[in-house]
């Protein structure tokens, strides 16, 4: 992992300005003024945007111009500095600022016929660090979400035959909440994340290309502990079948070896509170490193068996079409992947100068080892800085400085995980997988920066 620089990257450089996508602080008139060459444009809404970036960037000499002489935002106290604010608990459950209302998860129009069996994508382009706010965690449902009464919810443990589980049990939520808990940070990614991009560019922004991805601190009980409490035969039992309580009765086969690692959790907590209903309240499975469909929500039953179950959503769906026409089954591991979240598709660079290029990297096989970034479409690479701590099977944030000279550029990131696996290019991935698949697209993402500053989604083989 790279060492943090002793002096901020970009110190002394003119700072570039980014118009975010799809939300932003600048009006169209403001953008036109900057693009027209008004380099002193640091009044009004953009001054507010710079202030919102926080004191961490105050060391950059370029930001001194944000408080240029005569700026009314500095000289005249605003209403919030001259009036009484709201009292404590005015909102018993806190909400984001009204000025952040553009940062929301969004459904892709036309992706599915009904919203109950669709996806709402996380706005990766507007997030910081590695933890996804619970209210922005991506959604994927097969028959809609339910807000289940926890007093009526049950978890049943049984075997495919009596020899598999000696003491089949039914647990209440109170039973599970009394067990010693553990908390761990892990990413969850839908197997179909970036699936629309297999054949060609299909979506404009990182929210839609990579937004079926989130990372949270999950709290719960290792599944192995519960199985041992029921007298499960963990040697004879080679697999478990997890079943959800939603209308689709989602069922997934999970190898026992994952359970024995103690990584698989029966979770009720997310980011310090109970799970949100959209994410499985009051109980879900957490299976680190494995595609999200196996993280069964509204978990109601675990069955121990000695062979894969070939349920509907693992015999017909969530299989990989290969170039020879055959399908691969039970390819659940999410391979190493990364993406630059800013600058990214739909954004615009409004000026030449220094930019902090930032993004996320992850691997279903363990920790991220390093991330390299290219500004010329993969010809040259430079190692980015990983922001610690780096957790196993969790998102890792990377940053790297870049001075844009106003010429066209292609930005890419490439992750290497602790097993030595290197994220492939589209050419390398398609040589093995073809172009007709849906799941497990972990190819290198490319963002093209035009001379106009517009950033768009492109593919480089």
Coordinates of C-alpha atoms in Angstrom, one line a residue, residues 220-393:
X220 CA -24.9 -10.9 13.3
X221 CA -24.1 -14.5 14.3
X222 CA -21.8 -16.8 12.4
X223 CA -24.0 -19.4 10.7
X224 CA -21.7 -22.2 11.9
X225 CA -22.6 -21.4 15.5
X226 CA -26.3 -21.9 14.8
X227 CA -25.7 -25.1 12.9
X228 CA -23.6 -26.5 15.7
X229 CA -26.4 -25.5 18.2
X230 CA -28.7 -27.8 16.1
X231 CA -26.3 -30.7 15.9
X232 CA -25.6 -30.4 12.2
X233 CA -23.2 -32.9 10.7
X234 CA -20.7 -30.4 9.2
X235 CA -18.7 -33.2 7.5
X236 CA -21.5 -35.2 5.9
X237 CA -23.3 -32.0 5.0
X238 CA -21.5 -30.5 2.0
X239 CA -23.9 -27.7 1.2
X240 CA -26.6 -25.6 2.7
X241 CA -29.8 -24.3 1.1
X242 CA -30.8 -20.8 2.2
X243 CA -34.4 -19.8 1.7
X244 CA -36.0 -16.3 1.9
X245 CA -39.4 -15.3 3.1
X246 CA -40.2 -12.9 0.2
X247 CA -42.8 -13.7 -2.4
X248 CA -40.2 -15.3 -4.7
X249 CA -39.0 -17.7 -2.0
X250 CA -35.5 -17.1 -3.2
X251 CA -33.3 -20.2 -2.6
X252 CA -29.6 -20.5 -3.0
X253 CA -27.0 -23.3 -2.6
X254 CA -23.9 -22.4 -0.6
X255 CA -20.9 -24.7 -0.1
X256 CA -20.3 -25.8 3.5
X257 CA -16.6 -24.8 3.2
X258 CA -17.7 -21.1 3.3
X259 CA -19.8 -21.7 6.4
X260 CA -16.9 -23.4 8.1
X261 CA -14.7 -20.3 7.5
X262 CA -17.0 -18.5 10.0
X263 CA -17.4 -15.7 7.4
X264 CA -21.0 -16.5 6.6
X265 CA -23.3 -14.5 9.0
X266 CA -26.9 -14.6 9.9
X267 CA -27.1 -10.8 10.1
X268 CA -29.7 -8.4 11.6
X269 CA -27.5 -5.3 11.8
X270 CA -26.2 -2.9 9.1
X271 CA -24.1 0.1 9.8
X272 CA -24.9 0.2 13.5
X273 CA -28.7 -0.3 13.3
X274 CA -31.1 -2.9 12.2
X275 CA -31.2 -3.9 8.6
X276 CA -33.4 -1.7 6.4
X277 CA -36.5 -3.5 5.0
X278 CA -35.2 -3.2 1.4
X279 CA -32.0 -5.0 2.5
X280 CA -33.6 -8.0 4.3
X281 CA -35.0 -6.8 7.6
X282 CA -35.1 -8.4 10.1
X283 CA -32.7 -11.2 9.0
X284 CA -30.5 -11.9 6.0
X285 CA -27.5 -14.0 5.1
X286 CA -24.1 -12.4 4.5
X287 CA -21.8 -14.5 2.3
X288 CA -18.6 -12.4 1.8
X289 CA -17.0 -12.5 -1.7
X290 CA -20.0 -14.2 -3.3
X291 CA -22.5 -12.6 -5.7
X292 CA -25.3 -10.8 -4.0
X293 CA -28.1 -13.2 -4.9
X294 CA -26.6 -15.7 -2.4
X295 CA -27.0 -13.1 0.4
X296 CA -30.6 -14.3 0.9
X297 CA -32.8 -11.6 2.4
X298 CA -35.6 -12.1 4.9
X299 CA -33.9 -15.4 5.7
X300 CA -36.4 -18.0 7.0
X301 CA -34.8 -21.4 6.5
X302 CA -31.5 -23.2 6.3
X303 CA -31.3 -26.8 5.1
X304 CA -28.2 -28.9 5.3
X305 CA -27.6 -31.4 2.5
X306 CA -24.9 -33.4 0.7
X307 CA -25.2 -32.0 -2.8
X308 CA -26.1 -28.8 -4.7
X309 CA -29.8 -28.1 -4.9
X310 CA -30.0 -26.7 -8.5
X311 CA -32.9 -24.4 -7.4
X312 CA -34.6 -22.2 -10.0
X313 CA -32.3 -19.2 -9.6
X314 CA -29.1 -21.3 -10.0
X315 CA -30.2 -23.7 -12.7
X316 CA -31.9 -21.2 -15.1
X317 CA -30.5 -17.8 -13.9
X318 CA -27.2 -16.7 -12.5
X319 CA -25.3 -18.9 -14.9
X320 CA -22.6 -17.9 -17.4
X321 CA -23.1 -18.3 -21.1
X322 CA -19.8 -19.3 -22.7
X323 CA -18.7 -18.8 -26.3
X324 CA -19.3 -22.5 -27.2
X325 CA -22.9 -22.2 -26.1
X326 CA -22.5 -24.0 -22.8
X327 CA -23.4 -22.5 -19.4
X328 CA -21.2 -22.4 -16.3
X329 CA -23.0 -23.0 -13.1
X330 CA -22.2 -22.1 -9.5
X331 CA -19.6 -19.5 -10.4
X332 CA -20.4 -17.3 -7.5
X333 CA -17.1 -15.7 -6.5
X334 CA -16.9 -12.0 -7.5
X335 CA -13.4 -11.6 -9.0
X336 CA -11.2 -8.6 -8.4
X337 CA -12.6 -5.4 -9.9
X338 CA -12.2 -1.6 -9.7
X339 CA -13.7 1.6 -11.1
X340 CA -12.9 5.3 -11.1
X341 CA -15.9 7.1 -9.6
X342 CA -14.6 10.6 -10.3
X343 CA -14.1 11.9 -12.9
X344 CA -16.5 9.5 -14.5
X345 CA -19.2 9.3 -17.1
X346 CA -21.7 12.3 -17.2
X347 CA -19.3 14.6 -15.3
X348 CA -17.5 17.5 -16.9
X349 CA -14.1 19.0 -16.3
X350 CA -14.6 22.7 -16.3
X351 CA -11.0 23.8 -16.3
X352 CA -7.5 22.7 -16.8
X353 CA -5.4 21.9 -13.7
X354 CA -5.1 19.4 -10.9
X355 CA -7.7 16.8 -10.2
X356 CA -7.9 14.1 -7.5
X357 CA -8.9 10.9 -9.3
X358 CA -10.7 8.6 -6.9
X359 CA -12.4 5.2 -7.1
X360 CA -13.1 1.9 -5.5
X361 CA -11.5 -1.5 -5.7
X362 CA -12.6 -4.9 -4.3
X363 CA -12.1 -8.7 -4.6
X364 CA -14.2 -11.6 -3.6
X365 CA -11.0 -13.6 -2.9
X366 CA -9.6 -11.4 -0.1
X367 CA -7.8 -8.0 0.2
X368 CA -6.9 -5.5 -2.4
X369 CA -3.1 -5.4 -2.8
X370 CA -2.7 -2.4 -5.2
X371 CA -4.5 -0.3 -7.8
X372 CA -2.8 1.1 -10.9
X373 CA -4.3 4.0 -12.8
X374 CA -3.8 5.0 -16.4
X375 CA -4.5 8.3 -18.1
X376 CA -3.8 7.2 -21.6
X377 CA -6.0 4.2 -22.1
X378 CA -3.6 1.6 -20.6
X379 CA -0.3 2.5 -22.3
X380 CA 1.3 3.8 -19.0
X381 CA 0.3 3.0 -15.4
X382 CA 0.9 4.6 -12.1
X383 CA 0.2 3.2 -8.7
X384 CA -2.5 4.9 -6.7
X385 CA -2.7 5.5 -3.0
X386 CA -4.9 3.0 -1.1
X387 CA -6.7 4.6 1.9
X388 CA -6.6 2.3 4.9
X389 CA -7.7 0.3 6.5
X390 CA -7.9 -2.3 3.8
X391 CA -10.4 -5.1 4.8
X392 CA -10.7 -8.5 3.3
X393 CA -13.7 -8.8 0.8

